[in-house]
Protein backbone atom coordinates (compact mmCIF):
# COMPACT_ATOMS: atom_id res chain seq x y z
CA THR A 1 20.93 17.23 2.42
CA GLY A 2 23.02 19.91 0.39
CA SER A 3 24.00 20.80 -2.52
CA THR A 4 27.54 19.54 -2.29
CA GLN A 5 28.71 16.56 -0.07
CA ASP A 6 30.60 18.68 2.17
CA GLU A 7 27.18 20.63 2.87
CA ALA A 8 25.33 17.59 3.37
CA TYR A 9 27.96 16.05 5.69
CA LYS A 10 27.89 19.41 7.99
CA ASP A 11 24.03 19.10 7.80
CA ALA A 12 24.00 15.63 9.13
CA GLN A 13 26.59 16.46 11.96
CA ALA A 14 24.31 19.69 12.90
CA ASN A 15 21.19 17.69 13.19
CA MET A 16 22.91 14.82 15.29
CA LYS A 17 24.20 17.34 17.62
CA ASN A 18 20.87 18.91 17.82
CA LEU A 19 19.29 15.59 18.42
CA GLN A 20 21.99 14.69 20.92
CA THR A 21 21.36 17.59 23.06
CA ILE A 22 17.85 17.06 22.94
CA LEU A 23 18.23 13.55 24.02
CA ILE A 24 21.17 14.36 26.93
CA THR A 25 19.01 17.29 28.40
CA GLY A 26 15.60 15.26 28.53
CA SER A 27 13.91 17.99 26.20
CA LEU A 28 11.69 15.41 25.12
CA PRO A 29 8.17 15.31 26.46
CA TYR A 30 8.46 11.52 27.04
CA LYS A 31 10.55 9.46 29.23
CA LEU A 32 12.97 7.02 27.27
CA ASN A 33 14.15 3.86 28.18
CA ILE A 34 16.88 2.58 25.99
CA VAL A 35 16.52 -1.02 25.57
CA LYS A 36 18.61 -1.74 22.62
CA LEU A 37 21.20 0.16 20.50
CA ASP A 38 21.73 -0.71 16.91
CA THR A 39 23.83 0.25 13.94
CA ILE A 40 22.35 0.03 10.30
CA ALA A 41 24.54 1.18 7.59
CA PRO A 42 23.18 3.90 5.76
CA ASN A 43 23.78 1.85 2.13
CA LEU A 44 21.54 -0.37 3.28
CA GLY A 45 18.27 1.88 2.88
CA ASN A 46 18.48 1.35 -0.79
CA SER A 47 18.83 -2.54 -0.88
CA PHE A 48 15.75 -2.37 1.58
CA THR A 49 13.43 -0.52 -0.71
CA TYR A 50 14.44 -2.45 -3.64
CA ILE A 51 13.70 -5.82 -1.62
CA LEU A 52 10.12 -4.45 -0.57
CA LEU A 53 9.19 -3.15 -4.34
CA PHE A 54 10.43 -6.62 -5.69
CA ALA A 55 8.47 -8.69 -2.83
CA GLY A 56 5.37 -6.38 -4.03
CA VAL A 57 5.77 -7.28 -7.72
CA ALA A 58 6.42 -10.82 -6.99
CA ALA A 59 3.52 -10.95 -4.62
CA ILE A 60 0.99 -9.53 -7.58
CA VAL A 61 2.60 -12.04 -10.21
CA ILE A 62 2.24 -15.17 -7.99
CA VAL A 63 -1.37 -14.12 -7.06
CA ALA A 64 -2.25 -13.62 -10.74
CA VAL A 65 -0.83 -17.09 -11.51
CA ILE A 66 -2.89 -18.71 -8.82
CA ILE A 67 -6.00 -16.81 -9.97
CA PHE A 68 -5.31 -18.38 -13.57
CA ILE A 69 -4.85 -21.77 -12.02
CA ARG A 70 -8.26 -21.39 -9.81
CA TYR A 71 -10.32 -19.85 -12.87
CA ARG A 72 -8.62 -20.90 -15.85
CA LYS A 73 -9.00 -17.38 -17.52
CA ILE A 74 -5.95 -15.61 -18.79
CA LYS A 75 -7.95 -12.47 -19.52
CA ALA A 76 -9.14 -12.25 -15.89
CA SER A 77 -5.68 -12.68 -14.56
CA LEU A 78 -4.38 -10.09 -16.88
CA ALA A 79 -6.78 -7.74 -15.71
CA LEU A 80 -5.99 -8.48 -12.38
CA LEU A 81 -2.14 -7.87 -13.02
CA PHE A 82 -3.13 -4.54 -14.82
CA THR A 83 -5.04 -3.20 -11.95
CA SER A 84 -2.78 -4.13 -9.24
CA PHE A 85 0.11 -2.26 -11.05
CA ALA A 86 -2.64 0.68 -12.03
CA GLU A 87 -3.14 1.03 -8.00
CA ILE A 88 0.61 1.12 -7.34
CA LEU A 89 0.78 4.09 -9.89
CA LEU A 90 -2.08 5.85 -8.34
CA ILE A 91 -0.48 5.91 -5.05
CA LEU A 92 3.00 6.75 -6.14
CA GLY A 93 1.26 9.40 -8.01
CA PHE A 94 -0.41 10.99 -5.40
CA ALA A 95 2.73 10.69 -3.06
CA ALA A 96 4.66 12.63 -5.80
CA LEU A 97 1.87 15.19 -5.92
CA ILE A 98 1.86 16.23 -2.23
CA ARG A 99 5.68 15.52 -2.24
CA TRP A 100 5.71 12.85 0.48
CA ASN A 101 8.71 10.99 1.02
CA LEU A 102 8.38 7.43 1.06
CA ASP A 103 10.00 5.66 4.10
CA LEU A 104 9.92 1.93 4.62
CA PRO A 105 6.25 2.09 6.47
CA SER A 106 5.06 3.81 3.53
CA ILE A 107 6.28 1.10 1.27
CA ALA A 108 4.89 -1.38 3.76
CA GLY A 109 1.56 0.34 3.42
CA ILE A 110 1.68 0.08 -0.62
CA LEU A 111 2.10 -3.81 -0.15
CA ALA A 112 -0.56 -3.80 2.38
CA THR A 113 -2.74 -2.16 -0.29
CA ILE A 114 -2.00 -4.45 -2.91
CA GLY A 115 -3.05 -7.46 -0.46
CA THR A 116 -6.35 -5.70 0.13
CA GLY A 117 -6.75 -4.78 -3.76
CA VAL A 118 -6.15 -8.33 -4.56
CA ASP A 119 -8.72 -9.56 -2.02
CA SER A 120 -11.73 -7.09 -3.62
CA GLN A 121 -10.71 -8.46 -6.95
CA ILE A 122 -10.95 -12.00 -5.95
CA VAL A 123 -14.41 -10.92 -4.31
CA ILE A 124 -15.43 -9.81 -7.86
CA LEU A 125 -14.33 -13.02 -9.60
CA ASP A 126 -16.19 -14.86 -7.20
CA GLU A 127 -19.20 -13.07 -7.48
CA ALA A 128 -19.06 -12.94 -11.06
CA GLU A 129 -18.52 -17.01 -11.22
CA ARG A 130 -21.71 -17.35 -8.88
CA GLY A 131 -23.57 -14.97 -11.53
CA LYS A 132 -25.20 -17.98 -13.15
CA SER A 133 -27.91 -17.87 -10.68
CA ARG A 134 -28.59 -14.06 -11.10
CA SER A 135 -27.49 -11.46 -13.31
CA LEU A 136 -23.90 -10.43 -13.89
CA LYS A 137 -24.69 -6.99 -13.09
CA GLU A 138 -26.56 -7.96 -9.98
CA SER A 139 -23.52 -10.08 -8.79
CA ILE A 140 -20.79 -7.15 -9.38
CA GLN A 141 -23.03 -4.89 -7.64
CA ARG A 142 -23.43 -7.16 -4.55
CA ALA A 143 -19.37 -7.68 -4.89
CA LEU A 144 -18.74 -3.83 -5.13
CA PHE A 145 -21.13 -3.53 -1.70
CA ILE A 146 -18.88 -6.03 0.06
CA ILE A 147 -15.92 -3.80 -0.98
CA LEU A 148 -17.36 -0.74 0.10
CA SER A 149 -18.03 -2.01 3.38
CA ALA A 150 -14.73 -3.40 3.80
CA TRP A 151 -13.16 -0.20 2.80
CA ALA A 152 -15.29 1.85 5.77
CA THR A 153 -13.91 -0.64 8.33
CA SER A 154 -10.34 -0.51 6.84
CA LEU A 155 -10.39 3.28 7.04
CA ALA A 156 -11.67 3.55 10.74
CA SER A 157 -9.10 1.03 12.12
CA LEU A 158 -6.41 3.28 9.90
CA VAL A 159 -7.22 6.50 11.06
CA PRO A 160 -5.96 6.13 14.80
CA LEU A 161 -2.35 5.25 13.26
CA TYR A 162 -1.96 9.00 12.56
CA TRP A 163 -1.29 9.78 16.18
CA ALA A 164 0.07 6.11 17.26
CA GLY A 165 3.90 5.78 17.91
CA ALA A 166 4.72 9.35 17.79
CA GLY A 167 3.81 9.45 13.73
CA LEU A 168 6.02 6.63 13.03
CA PHE A 169 3.13 4.89 11.22
CA LYS A 170 2.07 8.22 9.40
CA GLY A 171 3.47 6.87 6.15
CA PHE A 172 1.69 3.62 6.38
CA MET A 173 -1.39 5.21 7.20
CA ILE A 174 -1.28 7.83 4.13
CA THR A 175 -0.29 5.33 1.78
CA SER A 176 -2.78 2.82 2.93
CA ILE A 177 -5.83 5.11 3.10
CA VAL A 178 -4.71 6.58 -0.29
CA GLY A 179 -4.27 3.13 -1.79
CA ILE A 180 -7.66 1.51 -0.79
CA THR A 181 -9.50 4.87 -1.37
CA ALA A 182 -8.17 4.82 -4.89
CA GLY A 183 -9.00 1.36 -5.15
CA VAL A 184 -12.48 1.38 -3.98
CA PHE A 185 -13.47 4.51 -6.15
CA ILE A 186 -11.24 3.98 -9.09
CA SER A 187 -9.51 0.43 -9.94
CA ARG A 188 -12.18 -1.84 -8.35
CA PRO A 189 -15.13 -0.53 -10.62
CA ALA A 190 -12.71 -0.49 -13.50
CA PHE A 191 -11.79 -4.14 -12.75
CA ALA A 192 -15.38 -5.12 -12.25
CA GLU A 193 -16.06 -3.61 -15.80
CA MET A 194 -13.31 -5.51 -17.22
CA ILE A 195 -14.68 -8.79 -15.69
CA ARG A 196 -18.18 -7.58 -17.04
CA LYS A 197 -17.08 -7.60 -20.65
CA ILE A 198 -14.70 -10.47 -20.21
CA GLU A 199 -17.56 -12.61 -19.05
CA SER A 200 -20.38 -11.08 -21.54
């Protein structure tokens, strides 16, 4: 980083020399075995981010189309799309609030959150469909209980990632936890309410 290109170049060189010294002197608290050396051009970072974000949007749209084919309800499909995009905005808003830089693991966490969000929304839709035998309110409450149980399980499995891989998975863990928590307590109940209004 730097206010000019020259300053940024000097900063990058200083960081490189510092890391080089640490690696050569063996100052890391771990024993390193070099398995493979790769060179990745720095301009590929932008394309990776674009491709991952495009994959996320494409996944949401494809799932919405499949939901429409399965349930034949355009309003439910649109509600699913809206809720998924709202969850992404919640995650990005939180990341901006805590000034978290989104790296590739963080973006992968957002994609994983989209997947769990869609799963939860399908549970709500299925329970609403089965609501013929019991009241719609009872069906949606049952769905939200299932989602809350899944959230607790996911949380328990994600927290250890904070220390795994020397913190390499920290971005994945933070975005995933923020996403599923915001989903369970904000967007999934909102989606359930939308479905309740659509059904009634």
